Short mmCIF file of C-alpha atoms in Angstrom, two decimals:
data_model
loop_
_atom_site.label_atom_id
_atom_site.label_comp_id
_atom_site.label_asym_id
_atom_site.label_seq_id
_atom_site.Cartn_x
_atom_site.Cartn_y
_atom_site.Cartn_z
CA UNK A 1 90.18 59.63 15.84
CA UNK A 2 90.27 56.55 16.53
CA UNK A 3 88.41 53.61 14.61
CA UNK A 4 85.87 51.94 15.90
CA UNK A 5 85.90 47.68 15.25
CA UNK A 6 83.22 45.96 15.43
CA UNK A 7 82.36 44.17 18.31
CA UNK A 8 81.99 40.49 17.63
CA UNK A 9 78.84 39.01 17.29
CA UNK A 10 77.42 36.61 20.82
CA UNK A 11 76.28 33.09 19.22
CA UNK A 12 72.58 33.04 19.11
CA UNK A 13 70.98 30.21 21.03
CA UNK A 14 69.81 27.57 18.76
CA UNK A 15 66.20 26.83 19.24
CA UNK A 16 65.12 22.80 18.58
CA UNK A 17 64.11 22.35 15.47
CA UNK A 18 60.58 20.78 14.36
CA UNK A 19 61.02 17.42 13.79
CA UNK A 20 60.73 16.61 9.94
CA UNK A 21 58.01 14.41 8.70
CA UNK A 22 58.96 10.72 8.37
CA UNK A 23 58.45 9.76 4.65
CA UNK A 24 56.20 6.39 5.15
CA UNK A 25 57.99 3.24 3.36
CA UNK A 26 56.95 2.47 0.95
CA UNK A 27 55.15 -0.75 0.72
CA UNK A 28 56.73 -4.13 -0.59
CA UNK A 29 55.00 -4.59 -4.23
CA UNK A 30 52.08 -7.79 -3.67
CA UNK A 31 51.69 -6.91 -0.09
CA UNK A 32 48.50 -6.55 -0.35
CA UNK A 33 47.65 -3.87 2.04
CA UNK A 34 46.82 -0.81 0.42
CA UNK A 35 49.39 2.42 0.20
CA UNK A 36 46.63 5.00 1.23
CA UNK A 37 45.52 4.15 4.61
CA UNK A 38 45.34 7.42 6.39
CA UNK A 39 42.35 9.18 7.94
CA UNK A 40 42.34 11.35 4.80
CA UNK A 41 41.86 8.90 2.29
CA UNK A 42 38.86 8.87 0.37
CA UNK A 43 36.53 5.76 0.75
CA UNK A 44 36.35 3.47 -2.18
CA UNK A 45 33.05 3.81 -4.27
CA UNK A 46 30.90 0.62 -3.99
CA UNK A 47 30.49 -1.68 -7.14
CA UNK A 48 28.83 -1.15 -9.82
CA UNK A 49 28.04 -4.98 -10.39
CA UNK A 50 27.13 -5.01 -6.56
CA UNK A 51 24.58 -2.80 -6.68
CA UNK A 52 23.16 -4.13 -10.35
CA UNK A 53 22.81 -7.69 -8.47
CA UNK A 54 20.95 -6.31 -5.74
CA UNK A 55 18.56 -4.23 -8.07
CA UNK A 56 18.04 -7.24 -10.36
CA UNK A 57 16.83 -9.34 -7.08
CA UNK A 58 14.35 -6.85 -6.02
CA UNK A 59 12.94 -6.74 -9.29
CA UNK A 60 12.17 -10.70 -9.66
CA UNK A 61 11.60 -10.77 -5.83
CA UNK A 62 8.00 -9.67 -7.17
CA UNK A 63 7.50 -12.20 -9.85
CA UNK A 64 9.01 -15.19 -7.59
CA UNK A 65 6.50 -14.15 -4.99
CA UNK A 66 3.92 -14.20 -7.84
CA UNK A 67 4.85 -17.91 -9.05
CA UNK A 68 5.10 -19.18 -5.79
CA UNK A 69 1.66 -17.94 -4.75
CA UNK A 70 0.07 -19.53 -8.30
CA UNK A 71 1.77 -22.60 -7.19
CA UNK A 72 -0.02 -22.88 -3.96
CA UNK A 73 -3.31 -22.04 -5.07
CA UNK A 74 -3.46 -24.32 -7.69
CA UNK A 75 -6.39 -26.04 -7.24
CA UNK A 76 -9.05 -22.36 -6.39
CA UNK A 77 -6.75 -21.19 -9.71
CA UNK A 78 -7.98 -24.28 -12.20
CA UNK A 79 -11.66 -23.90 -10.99
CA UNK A 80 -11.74 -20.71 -11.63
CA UNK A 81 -10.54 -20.62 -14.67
CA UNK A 82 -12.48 -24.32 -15.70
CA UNK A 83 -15.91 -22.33 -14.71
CA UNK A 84 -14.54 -18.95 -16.49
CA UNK A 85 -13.62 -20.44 -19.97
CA UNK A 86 -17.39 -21.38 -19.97
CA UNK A 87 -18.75 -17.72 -18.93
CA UNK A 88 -20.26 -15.03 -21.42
CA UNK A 89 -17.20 -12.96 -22.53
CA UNK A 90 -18.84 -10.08 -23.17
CA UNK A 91 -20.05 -9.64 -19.45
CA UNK A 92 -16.00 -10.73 -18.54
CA UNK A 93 -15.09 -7.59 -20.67
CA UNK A 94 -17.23 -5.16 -18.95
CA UNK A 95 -16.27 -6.82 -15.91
CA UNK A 96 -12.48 -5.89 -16.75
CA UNK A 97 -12.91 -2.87 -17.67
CA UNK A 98 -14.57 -1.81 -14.28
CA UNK A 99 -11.56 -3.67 -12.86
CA UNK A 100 -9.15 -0.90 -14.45
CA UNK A 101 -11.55 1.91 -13.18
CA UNK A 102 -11.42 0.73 -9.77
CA UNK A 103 -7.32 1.08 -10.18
CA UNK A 104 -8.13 4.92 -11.76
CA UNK A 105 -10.59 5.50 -8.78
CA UNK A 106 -7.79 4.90 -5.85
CA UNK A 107 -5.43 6.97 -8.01
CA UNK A 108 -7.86 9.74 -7.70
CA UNK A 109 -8.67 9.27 -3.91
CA UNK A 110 -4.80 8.78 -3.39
CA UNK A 111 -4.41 12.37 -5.05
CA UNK A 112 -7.30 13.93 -3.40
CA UNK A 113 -5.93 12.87 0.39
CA UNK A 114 -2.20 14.62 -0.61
CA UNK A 115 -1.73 18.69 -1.19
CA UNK A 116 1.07 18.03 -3.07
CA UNK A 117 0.60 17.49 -6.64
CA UNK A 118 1.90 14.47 -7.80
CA UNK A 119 2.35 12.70 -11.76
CA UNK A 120 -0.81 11.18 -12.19
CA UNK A 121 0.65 8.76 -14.51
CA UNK A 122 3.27 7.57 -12.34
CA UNK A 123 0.70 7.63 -9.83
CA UNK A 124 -2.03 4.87 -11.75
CA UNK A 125 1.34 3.07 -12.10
CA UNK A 126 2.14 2.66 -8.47
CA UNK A 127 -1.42 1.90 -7.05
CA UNK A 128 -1.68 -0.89 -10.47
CA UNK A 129 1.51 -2.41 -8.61
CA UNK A 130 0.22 -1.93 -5.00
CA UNK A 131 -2.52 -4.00 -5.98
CA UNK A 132 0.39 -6.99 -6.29
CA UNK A 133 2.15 -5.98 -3.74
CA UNK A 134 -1.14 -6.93 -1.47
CA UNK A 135 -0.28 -10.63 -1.55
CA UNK A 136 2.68 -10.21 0.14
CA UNK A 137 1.52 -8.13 2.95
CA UNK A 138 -1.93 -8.55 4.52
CA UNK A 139 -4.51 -5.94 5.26
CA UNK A 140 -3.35 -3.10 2.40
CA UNK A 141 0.00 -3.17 4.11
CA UNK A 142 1.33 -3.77 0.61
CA UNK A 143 -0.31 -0.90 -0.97
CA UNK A 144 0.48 1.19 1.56
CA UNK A 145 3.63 0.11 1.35
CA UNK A 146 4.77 0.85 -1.95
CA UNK A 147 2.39 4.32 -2.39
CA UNK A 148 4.60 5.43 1.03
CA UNK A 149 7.24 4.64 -1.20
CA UNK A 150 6.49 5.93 -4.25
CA UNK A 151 5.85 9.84 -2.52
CA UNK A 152 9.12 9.43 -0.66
CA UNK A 153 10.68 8.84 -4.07
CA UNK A 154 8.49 12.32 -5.54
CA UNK A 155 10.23 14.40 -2.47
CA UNK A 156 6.82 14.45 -0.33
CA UNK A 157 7.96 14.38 3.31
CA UNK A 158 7.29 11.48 5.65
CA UNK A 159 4.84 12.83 7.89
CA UNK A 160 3.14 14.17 5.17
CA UNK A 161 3.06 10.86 2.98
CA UNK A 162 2.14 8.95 6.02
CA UNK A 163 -0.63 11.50 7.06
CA UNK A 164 -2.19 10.83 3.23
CA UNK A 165 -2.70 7.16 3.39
CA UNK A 166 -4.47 7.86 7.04
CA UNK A 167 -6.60 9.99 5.23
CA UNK A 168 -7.53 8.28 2.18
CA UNK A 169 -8.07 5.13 4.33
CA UNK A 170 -10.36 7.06 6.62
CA UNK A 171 -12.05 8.62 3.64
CA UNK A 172 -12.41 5.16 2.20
CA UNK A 173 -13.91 3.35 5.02
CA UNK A 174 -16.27 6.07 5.62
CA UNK A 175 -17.48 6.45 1.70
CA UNK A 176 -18.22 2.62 1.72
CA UNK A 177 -20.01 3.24 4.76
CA UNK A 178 -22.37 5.84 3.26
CA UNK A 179 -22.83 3.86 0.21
CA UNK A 180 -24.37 0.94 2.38
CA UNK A 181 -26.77 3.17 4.41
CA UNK A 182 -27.88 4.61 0.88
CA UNK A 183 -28.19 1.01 -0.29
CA UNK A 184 -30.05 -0.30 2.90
CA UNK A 185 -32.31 2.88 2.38
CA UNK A 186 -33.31 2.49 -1.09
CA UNK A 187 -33.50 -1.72 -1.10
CA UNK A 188 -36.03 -3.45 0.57
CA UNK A 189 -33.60 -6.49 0.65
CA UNK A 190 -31.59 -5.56 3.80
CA UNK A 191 -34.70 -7.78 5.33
CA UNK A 192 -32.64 -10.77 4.33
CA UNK A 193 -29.74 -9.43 6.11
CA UNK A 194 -30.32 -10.92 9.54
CA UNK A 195 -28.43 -13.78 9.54
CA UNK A 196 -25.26 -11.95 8.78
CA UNK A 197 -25.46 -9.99 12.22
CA UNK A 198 -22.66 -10.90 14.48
CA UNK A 199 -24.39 -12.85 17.64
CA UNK A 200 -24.54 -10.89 21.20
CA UNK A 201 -21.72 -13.38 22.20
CA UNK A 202 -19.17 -12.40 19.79
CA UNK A 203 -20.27 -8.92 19.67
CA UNK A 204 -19.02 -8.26 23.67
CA UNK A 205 -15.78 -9.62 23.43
CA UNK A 206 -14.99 -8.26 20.57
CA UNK A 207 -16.14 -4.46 21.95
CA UNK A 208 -13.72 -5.65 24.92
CA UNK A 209 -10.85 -6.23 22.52
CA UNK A 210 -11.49 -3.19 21.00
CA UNK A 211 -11.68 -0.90 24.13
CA UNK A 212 -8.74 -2.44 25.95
CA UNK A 213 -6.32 -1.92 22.49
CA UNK A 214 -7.27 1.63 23.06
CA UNK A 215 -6.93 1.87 26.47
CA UNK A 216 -3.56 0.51 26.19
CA UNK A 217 -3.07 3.10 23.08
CA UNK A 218 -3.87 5.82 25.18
CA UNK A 219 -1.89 5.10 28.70
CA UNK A 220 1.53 4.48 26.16
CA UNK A 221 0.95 7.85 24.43
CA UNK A 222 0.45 9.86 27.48
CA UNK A 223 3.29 7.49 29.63
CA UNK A 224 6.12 7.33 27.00
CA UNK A 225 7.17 10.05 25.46
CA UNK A 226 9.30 9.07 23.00
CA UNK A 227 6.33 7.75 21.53
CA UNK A 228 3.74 10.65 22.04
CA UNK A 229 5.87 13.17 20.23
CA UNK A 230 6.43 11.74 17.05
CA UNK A 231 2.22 10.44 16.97
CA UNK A 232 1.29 13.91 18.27
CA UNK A 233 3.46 15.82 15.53
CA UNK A 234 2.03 12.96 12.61
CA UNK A 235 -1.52 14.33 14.39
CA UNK A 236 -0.68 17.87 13.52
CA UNK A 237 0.82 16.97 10.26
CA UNK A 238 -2.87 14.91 9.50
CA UNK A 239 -5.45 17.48 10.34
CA UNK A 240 -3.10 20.44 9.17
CA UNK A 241 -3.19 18.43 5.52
CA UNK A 242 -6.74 17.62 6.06
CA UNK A 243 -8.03 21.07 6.34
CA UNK A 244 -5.84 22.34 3.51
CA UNK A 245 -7.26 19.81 1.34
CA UNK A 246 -11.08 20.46 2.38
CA UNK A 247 -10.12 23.56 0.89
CA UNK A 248 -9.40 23.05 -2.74
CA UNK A 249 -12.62 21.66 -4.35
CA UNK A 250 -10.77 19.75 -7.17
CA UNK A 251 -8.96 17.65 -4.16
CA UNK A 252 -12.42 17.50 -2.51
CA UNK A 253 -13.89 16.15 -5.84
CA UNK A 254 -10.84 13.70 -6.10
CA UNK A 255 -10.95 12.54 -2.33
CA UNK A 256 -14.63 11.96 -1.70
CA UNK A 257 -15.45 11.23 -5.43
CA UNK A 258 -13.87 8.38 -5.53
CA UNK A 259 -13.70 6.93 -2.30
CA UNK A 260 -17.42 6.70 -3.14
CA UNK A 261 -16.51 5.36 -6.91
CA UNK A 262 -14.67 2.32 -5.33
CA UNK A 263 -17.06 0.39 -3.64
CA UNK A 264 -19.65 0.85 -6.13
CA UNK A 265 -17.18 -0.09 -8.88
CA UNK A 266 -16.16 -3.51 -7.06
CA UNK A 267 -19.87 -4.06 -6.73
CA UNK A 268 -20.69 -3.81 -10.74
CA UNK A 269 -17.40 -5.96 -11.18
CA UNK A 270 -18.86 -8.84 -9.09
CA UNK A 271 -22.36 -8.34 -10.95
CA UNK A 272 -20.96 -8.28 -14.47
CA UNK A 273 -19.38 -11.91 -13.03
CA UNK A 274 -22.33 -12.95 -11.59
CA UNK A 275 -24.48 -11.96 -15.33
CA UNK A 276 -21.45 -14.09 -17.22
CA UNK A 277 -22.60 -16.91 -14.73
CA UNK A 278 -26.04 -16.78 -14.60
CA UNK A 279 -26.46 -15.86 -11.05
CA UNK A 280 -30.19 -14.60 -11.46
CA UNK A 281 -29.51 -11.41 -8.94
CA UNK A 282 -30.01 -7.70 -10.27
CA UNK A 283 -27.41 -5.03 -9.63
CA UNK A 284 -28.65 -3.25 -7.03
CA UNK A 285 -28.89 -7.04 -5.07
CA UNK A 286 -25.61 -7.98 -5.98
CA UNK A 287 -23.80 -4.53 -4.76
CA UNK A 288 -25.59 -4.82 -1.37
CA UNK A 289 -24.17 -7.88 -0.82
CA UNK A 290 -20.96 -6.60 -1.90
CA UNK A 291 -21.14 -4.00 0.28
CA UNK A 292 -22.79 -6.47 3.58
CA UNK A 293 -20.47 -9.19 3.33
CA UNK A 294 -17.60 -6.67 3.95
CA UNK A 295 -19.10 -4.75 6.83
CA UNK A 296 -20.20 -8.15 8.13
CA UNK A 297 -16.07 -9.19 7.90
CA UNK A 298 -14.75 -6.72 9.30
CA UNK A 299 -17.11 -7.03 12.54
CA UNK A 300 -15.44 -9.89 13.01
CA UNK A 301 -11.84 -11.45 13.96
CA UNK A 302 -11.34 -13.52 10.85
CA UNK A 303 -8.61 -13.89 8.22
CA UNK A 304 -8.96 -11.64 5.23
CA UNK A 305 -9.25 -13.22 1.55
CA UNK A 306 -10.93 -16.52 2.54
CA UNK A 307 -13.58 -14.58 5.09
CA UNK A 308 -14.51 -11.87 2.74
CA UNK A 309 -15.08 -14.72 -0.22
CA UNK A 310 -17.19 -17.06 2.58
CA UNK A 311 -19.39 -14.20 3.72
CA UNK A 312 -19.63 -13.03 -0.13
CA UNK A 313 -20.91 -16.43 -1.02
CA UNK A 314 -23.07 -16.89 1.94
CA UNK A 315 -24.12 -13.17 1.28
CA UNK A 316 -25.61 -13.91 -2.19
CA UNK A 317 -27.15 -17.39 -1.24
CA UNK A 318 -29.09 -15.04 1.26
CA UNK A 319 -30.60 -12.78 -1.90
CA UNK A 320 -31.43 -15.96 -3.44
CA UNK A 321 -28.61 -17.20 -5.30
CA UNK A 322 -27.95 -20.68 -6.38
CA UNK A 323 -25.20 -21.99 -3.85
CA UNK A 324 -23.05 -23.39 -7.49
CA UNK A 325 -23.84 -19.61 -9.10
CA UNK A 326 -22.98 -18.12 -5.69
CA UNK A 327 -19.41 -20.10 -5.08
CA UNK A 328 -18.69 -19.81 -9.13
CA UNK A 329 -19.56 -15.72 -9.19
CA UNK A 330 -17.03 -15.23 -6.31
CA UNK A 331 -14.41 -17.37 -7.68
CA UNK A 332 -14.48 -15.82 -10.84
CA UNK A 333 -14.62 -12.20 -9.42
CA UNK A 334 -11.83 -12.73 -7.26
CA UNK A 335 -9.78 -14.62 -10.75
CA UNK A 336 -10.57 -10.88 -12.21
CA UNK A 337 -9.74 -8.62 -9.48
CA UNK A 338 -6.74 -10.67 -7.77
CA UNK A 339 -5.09 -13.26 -10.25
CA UNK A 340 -5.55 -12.06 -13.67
CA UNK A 341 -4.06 -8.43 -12.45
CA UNK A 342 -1.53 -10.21 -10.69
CA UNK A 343 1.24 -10.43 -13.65
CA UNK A 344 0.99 -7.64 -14.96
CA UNK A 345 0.98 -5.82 -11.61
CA UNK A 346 3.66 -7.62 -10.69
CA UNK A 347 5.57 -6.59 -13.86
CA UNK A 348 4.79 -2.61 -13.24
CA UNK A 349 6.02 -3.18 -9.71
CA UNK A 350 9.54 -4.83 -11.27
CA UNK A 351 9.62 -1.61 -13.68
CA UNK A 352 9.00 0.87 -11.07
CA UNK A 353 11.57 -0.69 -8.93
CA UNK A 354 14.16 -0.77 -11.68
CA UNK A 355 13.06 2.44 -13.17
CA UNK A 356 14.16 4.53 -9.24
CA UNK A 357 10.45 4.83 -9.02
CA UNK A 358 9.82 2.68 -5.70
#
């Protein structure tokens, strides 16, 4: 038998080899580019002190804009005050105290308008601030403002949030507006209310402004509809809140309660003011006016603050008023309501911002 020898082996063909990864210099010491600069590298964390800067500036933003409205109104700040230091203090008390009630009422409507439940302390807090924040924006943008904020900051969606300050803004215009029938149907003093009619002039071009803003409104939302989806969904998001509101009776209490609580609380303010001064008007006089110099306002094209406080004054001369009693009443309501609060709503806003709240 013969043995059998192995045959020899064929070489293999040698398949290319992967080509190793090249090992990245490494870089000069002082060079001052950093070693890490691949796509994997993690992103540097911002700084601390960055970010403690730009929270310490939003918190004085409020108290610089504060000072540097006191500093332009010096001169309606020192009359008010001059005629104030010589008013009954016991009248100025009660007229503080409904001050802080009017701040309770808006929490309560501000509640009422939102199915979410929210902290009601937290809650005073924010609309105390908002109050500030309406010197820096015009027309309750301010308030707004920060209360859209604030519900952001509690985890209540946009649409939602948004859809709550329609409502309570729609609640509150239509409250004051049932308060001031009820007033012009129990008084016999809306007699003396002529004069504050807008004329027939004004009254038709103003109707035209009116109309053509919402013809315009209406041809953009059915033209463009990037824009008529996101008002028609905040639509849907309004009514479906506003029926599921209307039916809970504790949010119907809070809502309509006091919406109506507001304007009648701003009306006993200015009459406890006007009883520190002397004015000579009773309540009932005092809240009408109240309540007819702001209708009267917003019938017409006029800047806020200073119209509201001319047609207040003119207002109460109407009733009978002294013109001095009439001018020193408003003054001093608007030194409780506006400046007085102003600090210390300015302070709250400063604390809520550095607090995460806002």
């Amino acid at each position: 038998m013969s043995s059998l020898s192995p045959s020899p082996s064929l070489p293999s063909p040698s398949l290319p080899s992967p080509p190793c990864p090249r090992t990245a210099d490494p870089l000069p010491a002082g060079s001052g580019v950093p070693a890490d600069t691949g796509p994997d590298s993690a992103p540097r964390p911002a700084s601390p002190l960055a970010a403690r800067h730009i929270r310490l500036a939003l918190c004085l933003a409020p108290l610089l804009l504060a000072a540097g409205w006191a500093v332009a109104n010096r001169p309606v700040m020192y009359e008010g005050v001059r005629r104030l230091v010589a008013a009954d203090p016991g009248w100025l008390l009660a007229g503080a105290g409904f001050t802080c009630l009017n701040c309770v009422a808006a929490t309560c409507v501000r509640q009422g308008a939102l199915p979410d439940r929210v902290p009601p302390g937290l809650l005073l807090a924010s609309q105390f601030a908002a109050g500030a924040a309406n010197h820096a924006l015009p027309g309750g943008l301010g308030a707004h403002a920060v209360t859209l904020r604030f519900l952001r900051g509690q985890g209540v969606p946009s649409a939602r949030a948004t859809a709550s300050i329609g409502l309570y803004s729609l609640a509150k215009s239509g409250a004051k507006t049932l308060v001031l029938l009820a007033f012009l149907a129990a008084s016999p003093a809306w007699r003396r209310l002529g004069d504050l009619v807008p004329d027939g002039r004004l009254v038709v071009p103003v109707a035209v402004v009116v109309g053509g803003a919402v013809a315009v409104a209406g041809v953009l939302l059915t033209v463009v509809r990037p824009l008529r989806r996101p008002v028609t969904g905040l639509l849907r998001t309004a009514l479906a809140d506003a029926r599921e509101v209307h039916t809970r009776p504790s949010r119907v209490v809070a809502l309509w309660g006091g919406a109506v609580a507001m304007p009648l609380v701003q009306g006993t303010t200015l009459a406890c003011v006007g009883a520190s001064l002397g004015l000579g008007l009773p309540w009932e006089h005092v809240v009408l006016a109240y309540l007819a110099a702001g209708t009267a306002v917003g019938a017409v094209p006029a800047p806020g603050g200073f119209a509201v406080d001319a047609a207040l004054v003119w207002t109460l001369i109407t009733f009978g008023a002294a013109p001095a009693a009439a001018t020193a009443t408003v003054i001093g309501y608007r030194v409780l309501t506006d400046w007085v609060p102003l600090l210390p709503g300015t302070l709250t806003l400063s604390a809520l911002i550095r607090a995460k709240v806002l």
